[in-house]
């Protein structure tokens, strides 16, 4: 079980690295301009000269999928890091302080959880106006509750363990106890959560692009590319929307494999749809 | 038991209050200037001032909040600027289409996940297990609108077995007499078999697309809990009493494995609500999700706001019901909570 879990995580990590290489090394090999419009070459099917075909205004779909990959990966990394920092800080404070701090912050977190995550991200980016940054901000805020709740329960769990008591008894500074004794024990669970947040961030950025928020034309982004491809499904030009979606699927599966392999199924992650524990 | 349910109810009310403040702050306070948004970039200062007074923006914040809550409760959700119709009416006329889609999506997800989990754990079928896990991975790993696109390419464009994205019924087929406002049910009630087949044909692809993510979620959950249950000693006891392994699993294993799935119901509803926004527009399905996409594109904030509040309401309500049901089903949770 343990060994197969590690294999799963390794495969997932490999898949993520392949998409990273595709997005950054790909353009070094395939030197087409993702923004160059050429109406004479519009809607060409995949061929040796253009492996992924061209879109409605003759832009090279392969070059656009690569360039979109850079944007999506950077946005997902930023969302995961900032959301993680915010959420973990809230969870840590709530777990350590308890009392009023705990109650107030958890009520706030619960009220964020009262919205389906995508709808919360959508509302925030509607309010801030369409654009990559406001979409990323909306998604970031919608991820804070996942980290915060998990961090709080982890801190409560670790705090009760005997070695923390031993550290207190031996006269450790509170800050040292937090940094050396409590936080390191939360990393595994937090890594699982973070890897599923990467997948969630990419999916949600694509979804906001579909609704018309998020990344604006002509900047390539997987979600908006799929949306553009929808209008050409029935006229037979499937390649415009299918390739960006396939890349997105590969990346998210990579993230979910990492989360599963590290023990996500046992720990329970809301985002990948793994098992959750019974409510307390 | 009543004590626990009361505690959950008061918790839900507090959450609802904070959530309504959150919507108020996000959608009423964050946009730089709602008057400017409504009147456009060319409006004069006097007109802006007048619009602010009409919107009540010169009132103190708590007055604005109370006005907004009272207005919402009275069904005063503003107007759709495109059609001029009240938002409430627009939402109500579109709701049955969304509910019907959600019903079938949920039906497919639950039946598929249950059958898949029982076959892969109970019957130890490696093939079913691999296929279901792969489908679950795809369902949870790709945006529903891409799945919809792939489904359309495959079934409508290449195989020609299902209709393309034309909405709830084919061209020239009229809606059955409205009783439940679900076309498939109404057609059955009226005995119009042709209309029923047509409606089913049209709802199949969008419902499968919408149900894919919930299926993935439920299948993984059921598979995991069924595996845990099947190792329990009480199943061995049942077999010792003379039941076959299969009987013991179906009679005593599956009901126990279903318990954790109940917790997930709130999450499934969230998936369906979010999914409806992403799926309906692809299939030209005339539901609330499509309305939301159109409204965001047309910068119709009234509709978006109503949708955000309604989905939070639905989410809170479902979680409250699930929490209460849990207490009813699981006797261990009936004693009053220590906290």
XYZ file of C-alpha atoms in Angstrom:
619
model
C 0.000 0.000 0.000
C 2.687 2.416 1.043
C 4.935 1.483 -1.859
C 2.127 1.745 -4.407
C 1.219 5.138 -2.942
C 4.751 6.347 -3.524
C 4.651 5.071 -7.073
C 1.403 6.970 -7.655
C 2.896 10.194 -6.307
C 6.029 9.740 -8.405
C 3.998 9.197 -11.558
C 1.925 12.286 -10.715
C 5.027 14.381 -10.164
C 6.421 13.124 -13.464
C 3.206 14.129 -15.247
C 3.386 17.634 -13.726
C 7.040 17.988 -14.749
C 6.153 16.945 -18.296
C 3.502 19.697 -18.534
C 5.997 22.214 -17.087
C 8.561 21.152 -19.686
C 5.897 21.312 -22.392
C 5.010 24.893 -21.415
C 8.546 26.273 -21.054
C 10.847 24.091 -23.179
C 8.214 23.499 -25.859
C 8.314 27.065 -27.230
C 12.131 26.745 -27.564
C 11.593 23.903 -30.026
C 8.282 24.931 -31.587
C 8.969 28.561 -32.437
C 5.550 29.687 -33.707
C 4.088 32.961 -32.392
C 0.976 32.209 -30.276
C -0.507 35.628 -31.092
C 0.320 35.905 -34.820
C -2.936 36.224 -36.775
C -2.944 34.835 -40.322
C -6.408 34.738 -41.853
C -5.173 32.841 -44.905
C -4.350 29.883 -42.644
C -7.517 29.868 -40.539
C -9.138 26.623 -39.333
C -6.475 24.296 -40.749
C -6.742 20.718 -39.394
C -3.779 19.131 -37.565
C -0.941 18.221 -39.921
C 2.828 17.707 -39.819
C 3.369 21.441 -40.324
C 0.849 22.351 -37.618
C 0.471 19.427 -35.187
C -2.544 20.931 -33.366
C -3.994 22.829 -36.356
C -4.909 26.519 -36.410
C -7.818 28.451 -34.906
C -10.432 30.746 -36.456
C -7.964 33.548 -37.148
C -5.115 31.291 -38.192
C -3.128 31.267 -34.946
C -1.062 28.152 -34.265
C -2.952 26.085 -31.653
C 0.160 24.187 -30.451
C 2.009 27.450 -29.732
C -1.074 28.800 -27.955
C -1.513 25.679 -25.837
C 2.143 25.968 -24.720
C 1.922 29.664 -23.965
C -1.379 29.133 -22.133
C 0.319 26.429 -20.090
C 2.836 28.965 -18.761
C 0.062 31.319 -17.682
C -2.064 28.588 -16.124
C 0.842 27.020 -14.236
C 2.084 30.362 -12.885
C -1.441 31.389 -11.850
C -2.051 28.010 -10.191
C 1.257 28.173 -8.313
C 0.525 31.704 -7.123
C -3.007 30.803 -6.003
C -1.745 27.708 -4.163
C 1.066 29.591 -2.402
C -0.853 32.731 -1.412
C -4.024 30.846 -0.459
C -1.906 28.373 1.507
C -0.050 31.099 3.371
C -3.285 32.902 4.283
C -5.246 29.779 5.146
C -2.471 28.133 7.145
C -1.878 31.322 9.146
C -5.568 31.557 10.019
C -5.725 27.862 10.905
C -2.529 28.029 12.977
C -3.716 31.071 14.935
C -7.162 29.576 15.508
C -5.702 26.277 16.659
C -3.073 27.804 18.954
C -5.089 30.628 20.484
C -8.464 28.907 20.808
C -11.255 30.863 22.494
C -12.506 34.004 20.813
C -9.870 34.025 18.042
C -10.794 30.458 17.166
C -14.553 31.081 17.234
C -14.457 34.311 15.252
C -12.094 33.080 12.557
C -13.871 29.758 12.127
C -17.255 31.495 11.796
C -15.743 33.631 9.058
C -14.265 30.569 7.364
C -17.617 28.756 7.640
C -19.377 31.652 5.965
C -16.926 31.369 3.042
C -17.667 27.647 2.951
C -21.369 28.498 2.652
C -20.735 29.199 -1.029
C -19.855 26.538 -3.580
C -16.140 27.326 -4.205
C -16.535 28.176 -7.878
C -19.464 30.495 -7.130
C -17.423 32.346 -4.483
C -14.532 32.789 -6.905
C -17.014 33.938 -9.548
C -18.637 36.503 -7.245
C -15.292 37.994 -6.218
C -13.999 38.258 -9.748
C -17.299 39.775 -10.926
C -16.916 42.429 -8.227
C -13.276 43.151 -9.062
C -13.887 43.250 -12.804
C -12.833 40.700 -15.431
C -9.104 40.033 -15.645
C -6.437 37.492 -14.809
C -5.467 39.075 -11.483
C -9.000 39.457 -10.137
C -9.837 35.900 -11.167
C -6.710 34.606 -9.423
C -7.605 36.643 -6.343
C -11.137 35.232 -6.312
C -9.818 31.680 -6.609
C -7.219 32.335 -3.895
C -9.853 33.499 -1.418
C -12.032 30.495 -2.233
C -9.126 28.160 -1.298
C -8.417 29.784 2.098
C -11.120 27.801 3.982
C -9.712 24.436 2.846
C -6.271 25.179 4.258
C -7.556 26.948 7.368
C -9.888 24.177 8.536
C -7.317 21.467 7.907
C -4.493 23.410 9.559
C -6.599 24.093 12.622
C -7.504 20.440 13.110
C -3.887 19.397 12.524
C -2.610 21.915 15.086
C -5.169 20.684 17.598
C -4.147 17.091 16.927
C -0.389 17.658 17.201
C -0.732 19.958 20.203
C -2.217 17.108 22.224
C 0.693 14.733 21.519
C 3.072 13.879 24.397
C 6.226 15.282 22.786
C 4.705 18.784 22.773
C 4.034 18.402 26.460
C 7.620 17.257 26.903
C 8.852 20.316 25.002
C 6.788 22.589 27.249
C 8.078 20.792 30.333
C 11.680 21.184 29.220
C 11.166 24.932 28.983
C 10.980 25.512 25.209
C 10.015 28.960 23.974
C 6.431 28.970 22.554
C 7.716 30.097 19.145
C 10.228 27.250 19.100
C 7.488 24.763 19.957
C 5.389 26.039 17.063
C 8.185 26.076 14.514
C 10.181 23.005 15.534
C 7.585 20.707 17.044
C 4.116 21.491 15.710
C 4.495 22.804 12.153
C 6.784 20.047 10.799
C 4.106 17.511 11.727
C 1.510 19.285 9.613
C 3.563 19.387 6.403
C 2.491 16.060 4.945
C -1.211 16.820 5.181
C -0.640 20.364 3.949
C 1.324 19.115 0.942
C -1.554 16.838 0.030
C -3.981 19.726 0.296
C -1.697 22.038 -1.702
C -1.314 19.565 -4.549
C -5.066 19.204 -4.890
C -5.425 23.005 -4.737
C -3.131 23.285 -7.784
C -5.577 21.142 -9.743
C -8.550 23.064 -8.381
C -6.928 26.402 -9.312
C -6.296 25.371 -12.915
C -9.846 24.019 -13.289
C -11.431 27.109 -11.741
C -9.353 29.544 -13.788
C -10.543 27.681 -16.875
C -14.137 27.824 -15.608
C -13.955 31.578 -14.998
C -12.490 31.974 -18.480
C -15.502 30.058 -19.820
C -17.894 32.464 -18.091
C -16.018 35.428 -19.594
C -14.226 36.487 -16.435
C -10.592 35.656 -15.952
C -8.053 35.849 -18.723
C -9.105 38.154 -21.550
C -8.522 37.761 -25.298
C -6.111 37.525 -27.074
C -3.948 36.111 -24.252
C -4.110 32.329 -24.564
C -5.464 30.391 -21.583
C -6.714 26.793 -21.654
C -10.241 27.601 -20.438
C -10.872 30.452 -22.860
C -9.373 28.351 -25.672
C -11.850 25.536 -24.951
C -14.655 28.100 -24.894
C -13.561 29.466 -28.271
C -13.463 25.903 -29.586
C -17.088 25.295 -28.594
C -18.423 27.399 -31.467
C -16.579 25.177 -33.948
C -17.647 21.781 -32.625
C -20.622 21.313 -34.905
C -18.834 22.568 -37.981
C -16.206 19.859 -37.440
C -13.161 21.871 -36.265
C -12.717 19.856 -33.076
C -8.982 20.525 -32.608
C -9.411 24.122 -31.371
C -11.026 23.088 -28.095
C -9.923 19.479 -27.655
C -6.134 20.000 -27.280
C -6.152 22.677 -24.554
C -8.684 20.603 -22.597
C -6.527 17.496 -22.937
C -3.488 19.356 -21.543
C -5.583 20.657 -18.673
C -6.834 17.143 -17.929
C -3.273 15.753 -17.923
C -2.054 18.434 -15.505
C -4.975 18.050 -13.080
C -4.680 14.249 -13.124
C -0.988 14.681 -12.273
C -1.889 16.875 -9.294
C -4.587 14.454 -8.095
C -2.187 11.500 -8.415
C 0.319 13.309 -6.207
C -2.396 14.086 -3.647
C -3.638 10.472 -3.699
C -0.171 8.963 -3.572
C 0.826 10.995 -0.548
C -2.181 9.606 1.286
C -4.975 11.920 0.212
C -7.463 9.084 0.174
C -6.782 8.309 3.825
C -6.504 11.903 4.998
C -9.489 13.122 3.034
C -9.300 16.073 0.740
C -12.390 18.049 -0.117
C -11.012 19.147 -3.461
C -9.954 15.920 -5.128
C -13.071 14.218 -3.918
C -11.355 11.789 -1.630
C -13.004 10.281 1.376
C -13.758 12.578 4.235
C -13.955 11.566 7.824
C -17.249 11.494 9.632
C -18.358 14.875 10.955
C -17.328 15.435 14.528
C -31.720 14.504 19.249
C -33.850 17.643 19.123
C -31.088 19.421 21.019
C -28.475 18.520 18.415
C -30.726 19.554 15.541
C -31.484 22.866 17.266
C -27.756 23.475 17.670
C -27.182 22.783 13.975
C -30.062 25.075 13.039
C -28.733 28.010 15.053
C -25.288 27.387 13.595
C -26.778 27.508 10.098
C -28.569 30.783 10.847
C -25.355 32.426 12.041
C -23.565 31.147 8.919
C -26.383 32.467 6.754
C -26.118 35.899 8.379
C -22.349 36.134 7.883
C -22.689 34.794 4.337
C -25.288 37.475 3.507
C -22.913 40.135 4.849
C -20.189 38.588 2.684
C -22.365 38.831 -0.445
C -23.284 42.387 0.497
C -19.647 43.397 0.903
C -18.410 41.542 -2.178
C -21.111 42.523 -4.661
C -22.321 45.859 -3.277
C -19.190 47.390 -1.791
C -16.300 46.129 -3.901
C -17.332 47.389 -7.351
C -15.716 50.806 -7.599
C -18.956 52.712 -8.264
C -22.226 50.905 -9.004
C -23.787 54.120 -10.358
C -20.940 54.419 -12.858
C -21.401 50.762 -13.803
C -25.086 51.269 -14.475
C -24.900 54.606 -16.295
C -21.673 53.987 -18.195
C -18.492 56.035 -18.647
C -20.166 59.049 -20.292
C -22.694 59.897 -17.543
C -22.637 63.389 -16.013
C -21.790 64.061 -12.363
C -25.382 65.116 -11.631
C -26.804 61.944 -13.131
C -24.356 59.852 -11.111
C -25.363 61.705 -7.941
C -29.042 61.065 -8.708
C -28.407 57.357 -9.433
C -26.522 56.997 -6.143
C -29.493 58.500 -4.295
C -31.877 56.122 -6.132
C -29.686 53.154 -5.223
C -29.500 54.342 -1.620
C -25.718 54.576 -1.740
C -25.697 57.810 0.321
C -27.340 55.989 3.262
C -25.311 54.606 6.171
C -23.948 51.094 5.545
C -26.224 49.273 8.001
C -29.313 50.914 6.426
C -28.110 49.757 3.013
C -27.618 46.247 4.370
C -31.103 46.105 5.926
C -32.682 47.486 2.733
C -30.874 44.854 0.724
C -31.956 41.958 2.954
C -35.579 43.166 3.156
C -35.667 43.673 -0.609
C -34.313 40.200 -1.256
C -36.768 38.515 1.100
C -39.634 40.336 -0.647
C -38.520 38.982 -3.995
C -37.275 42.362 -5.146
C -34.189 41.105 -6.972
C -33.900 43.890 -9.521
C -34.397 43.776 -13.262
C -32.701 42.037 -16.132
C -31.515 45.001 -18.211
C -31.545 42.953 -21.394
C -35.120 41.671 -21.324
C -36.569 44.134 -18.809
C -38.104 41.239 -16.892
C -37.802 41.042 -13.099
C -34.876 38.833 -12.100
C -37.121 36.766 -9.833
C -39.459 35.900 -12.710
C -36.553 35.090 -15.004
C -35.032 32.739 -12.421
C -38.347 31.052 -11.610
C -39.165 30.321 -15.266
C -35.727 28.831 -15.832
C -35.492 26.854 -12.603
C -37.422 23.712 -13.722
C -35.019 23.134 -16.628
C -32.047 23.277 -14.243
C -33.739 21.103 -11.638
C -34.653 18.466 -14.215
C -31.076 18.399 -15.484
C -29.734 18.223 -11.933
C -32.154 15.413 -11.077
C -30.983 13.200 -13.923
C -27.330 14.074 -13.364
C -27.652 13.068 -9.720
C -29.580 9.909 -10.671
C -26.867 8.797 -13.115
C -24.104 9.666 -10.650
C -25.647 7.787 -7.707
C -26.654 4.675 -9.670
C -23.361 4.548 -11.546
C -21.228 5.073 -8.457
C -23.137 2.538 -6.383
C -23.082 -0.107 -9.114
C -19.410 0.569 -9.818
C -18.392 0.397 -6.166
C -20.354 -2.800 -5.493
C -18.953 -4.432 -8.624
C -15.361 -3.433 -7.910
C -15.327 -4.229 -4.185
C -18.124 -6.786 -3.757
C -17.686 -8.748 -6.966
C -13.918 -7.968 -7.014
C -14.061 -7.069 -10.689
C -10.701 -5.658 -11.720
C -12.043 -4.426 -15.059
C -14.966 -2.485 -13.589
C -12.650 -1.052 -10.943
C -10.096 0.203 -13.461
C -12.731 1.640 -15.798
C -14.608 3.401 -12.998
C -11.411 4.800 -11.491
C -10.334 6.116 -14.886
C -13.747 7.724 -15.478
C -13.622 9.215 -11.971
C -10.185 10.680 -12.666
C -11.406 12.257 -15.904
C -14.591 13.541 -14.253
C -12.705 15.182 -11.406
C -9.809 16.327 -13.543
C -11.412 18.185 -16.413
C -13.764 21.125 -16.733
C -17.352 19.958 -17.446
C -17.619 22.215 -20.472
C -14.704 20.380 -22.072
C -16.368 17.031 -21.342
C -19.512 18.458 -22.964
C -17.514 19.479 -25.997
C -15.944 16.015 -26.296
C -19.355 14.367 -25.885
C -20.816 16.558 -28.624
C -17.906 15.846 -30.964
C -18.275 12.101 -30.415
C -22.036 11.511 -30.211
C -23.536 14.349 -32.218
C -20.843 15.150 -34.763
C -19.294 11.753 -35.590
C -21.699 9.021 -34.489
C -24.902 11.023 -35.107
C -26.730 9.042 -32.409
C -27.718 11.957 -30.165
C -28.921 15.476 -30.949
C -26.601 18.475 -30.868
C -26.871 21.419 -28.488
C -30.431 22.547 -29.224
C -31.950 22.698 -25.739
C -34.638 20.588 -24.117
C -36.596 19.430 -27.178
C -36.006 18.984 -30.886
C -37.228 21.493 -33.454
C -40.964 21.137 -34.071
C -41.628 19.213 -30.864
C -43.880 21.183 -28.545
C -43.610 21.050 -24.775
C -45.981 18.655 -22.978
C -48.780 20.124 -20.825
C -47.081 21.602 -17.752
C -47.706 19.755 -14.482
C -44.277 19.273 -12.925
C -42.446 21.436 -15.523
C -40.051 18.506 -16.003
C -40.551 17.702 -19.695
C -39.777 13.995 -19.296
C -42.228 13.569 -16.429
C -44.909 15.763 -18.007
C -44.730 13.768 -21.241
C -45.202 10.545 -19.291
C -48.163 11.992 -17.382
C -49.787 13.124 -20.621
C -48.944 9.796 -22.278
C -47.006 11.477 -25.105
C -44.397 8.783 -25.772
C -42.811 10.551 -28.723
C -42.245 13.700 -26.697
C -40.859 11.642 -23.811
C -38.310 9.921 -26.043
C -37.349 13.257 -27.562
C -36.906 14.912 -24.160
C -34.840 11.967 -22.861
C -32.680 12.068 -25.965
C -31.970 15.739 -25.368
C -31.298 15.502 -21.651
C -29.015 12.454 -21.865
C -25.734 14.127 -22.889
C -26.003 17.218 -20.669
C -27.062 15.108 -17.660
C -24.214 12.627 -18.151
C -21.772 15.526 -18.540
C -23.050 17.258 -15.418
C -23.114 13.981 -13.485
C -19.543 12.973 -14.285
C -17.815 14.936 -11.506
C -20.357 13.880 -8.824
C -19.957 10.300 -10.089
C -16.185 10.485 -9.685
C -16.509 11.890 -6.216
C -19.170 9.397 -5.081
C -17.483 6.380 -6.642
C -14.172 7.059 -4.894
C -15.965 7.648 -1.629
C -18.152 4.532 -1.833
C -15.283 2.349 -2.998
C -13.170 3.474 -0.068
C -15.883 3.058 2.566
C -17.105 -0.251 1.117
C -13.538 -1.584 1.291
C -13.263 -0.559 4.917
C -16.638 -2.055 5.781
C -15.897 -5.328 3.997
C -12.979 -5.906 6.370
C -15.151 -5.500 9.444
C -15.670 -8.407 11.805
C -19.455 -8.151 11.814
C -19.581 -9.229 8.177
C -17.643 -12.350 9.146
C -20.174 -12.961 11.910
C -23.005 -12.653 9.367
C -21.294 -15.204 7.169
C -20.828 -17.445 10.203
C -24.589 -17.311 10.731
C -25.066 -18.729 7.257
C -25.340 -15.770 4.887
C -23.232 -15.898 1.758
C -20.470 -13.302 1.406
C -22.568 -11.501 -1.167
C -25.732 -11.443 0.993
C -23.757 -10.189 3.984
C -22.217 -7.399 1.936
C -25.468 -6.267 0.327
C -27.596 -6.459 3.493
C -25.121 -5.254 6.091
C -22.119 -3.816 4.273
C -23.648 -1.426 1.743
C -25.948 0.448 4.192
C -22.947 1.096 6.445
C -20.850 2.231 3.522
C -23.598 4.649 2.455
C -23.324 6.635 5.681
C -20.187 8.623 4.733
C -21.723 9.286 1.304
C -24.541 11.157 3.011
C -22.028 13.673 4.346
C -20.952 14.325 0.802
C -24.438 15.325 -0.307
C -23.810 19.017 0.358
C -20.664 18.847 -1.689
C -22.493 17.096 -4.530
C -25.105 19.860 -4.578
C -22.290 22.410 -4.755
C -20.794 20.477 -7.660
C -24.154 20.412 -9.437
C -24.787 24.140 -8.937
C -21.312 25.092 -10.145
C -21.513 22.483 -12.894
C -24.852 23.795 -14.163
C -23.194 27.140 -14.884
C -20.537 25.368 -16.948
C -22.670 22.732 -18.683
C -25.952 24.436 -19.579
C -24.374 27.038 -21.832
C -22.587 24.316 -23.826
C -25.816 22.428 -24.562
C -27.924 25.559 -24.970
C -29.983 24.322 -22.027
C -32.448 27.075 -21.004
C -31.744 26.887 -17.268
C -30.458 29.189 -14.547
C -26.808 28.314 -15.259
C -27.069 29.580 -18.813
C -28.761 32.730 -17.530
C -25.813 33.319 -15.185
C -23.250 32.958 -17.970
C -25.199 35.353 -20.197
C -25.575 37.794 -17.305
C -21.865 37.816 -16.489
C -21.066 38.424 -20.148
C -23.637 41.258 -20.289
C -22.547 42.640 -16.877
C -25.998 42.030 -15.339
C -25.115 42.133 -11.674
C -28.659 41.654 -10.338
C -28.873 38.142 -11.764
C -25.377 37.188 -10.573
C -26.115 38.468 -7.085
C -29.414 36.575 -6.852
C -27.684 33.412 -8.069
C -24.844 33.700 -5.556
C -27.284 34.169 -2.665
C -29.547 31.352 -3.832
C -26.705 28.875 -4.222
C -25.434 29.738 -0.737
C -28.982 29.251 0.595
C -29.289 25.885 -1.133
C -25.865 24.804 0.074
C -26.576 25.775 3.703
C -30.018 24.154 3.588
C -28.694 20.873 2.204
C -25.904 20.741 4.761
C -28.390 21.439 7.546
C -30.696 18.675 6.320
C -27.793 16.248 5.979
C -26.501 17.056 9.465
C -29.966 16.507 10.914
C -30.487 13.294 8.932
C -27.197 12.061 10.246
C -28.436 12.430 13.782
C -31.600 10.526 12.869
C -29.718 7.700 11.162
C -26.672 7.363 13.417
C -27.717 6.684 17.029
C -24.202 7.454 18.287
C -24.753 11.149 17.541
C -28.011 11.459 19.478
C -26.644 12.316 22.879
C -26.305 16.064 23.494
C -22.968 17.378 22.356
C -20.468 18.151 25.125
C -19.436 21.338 23.335
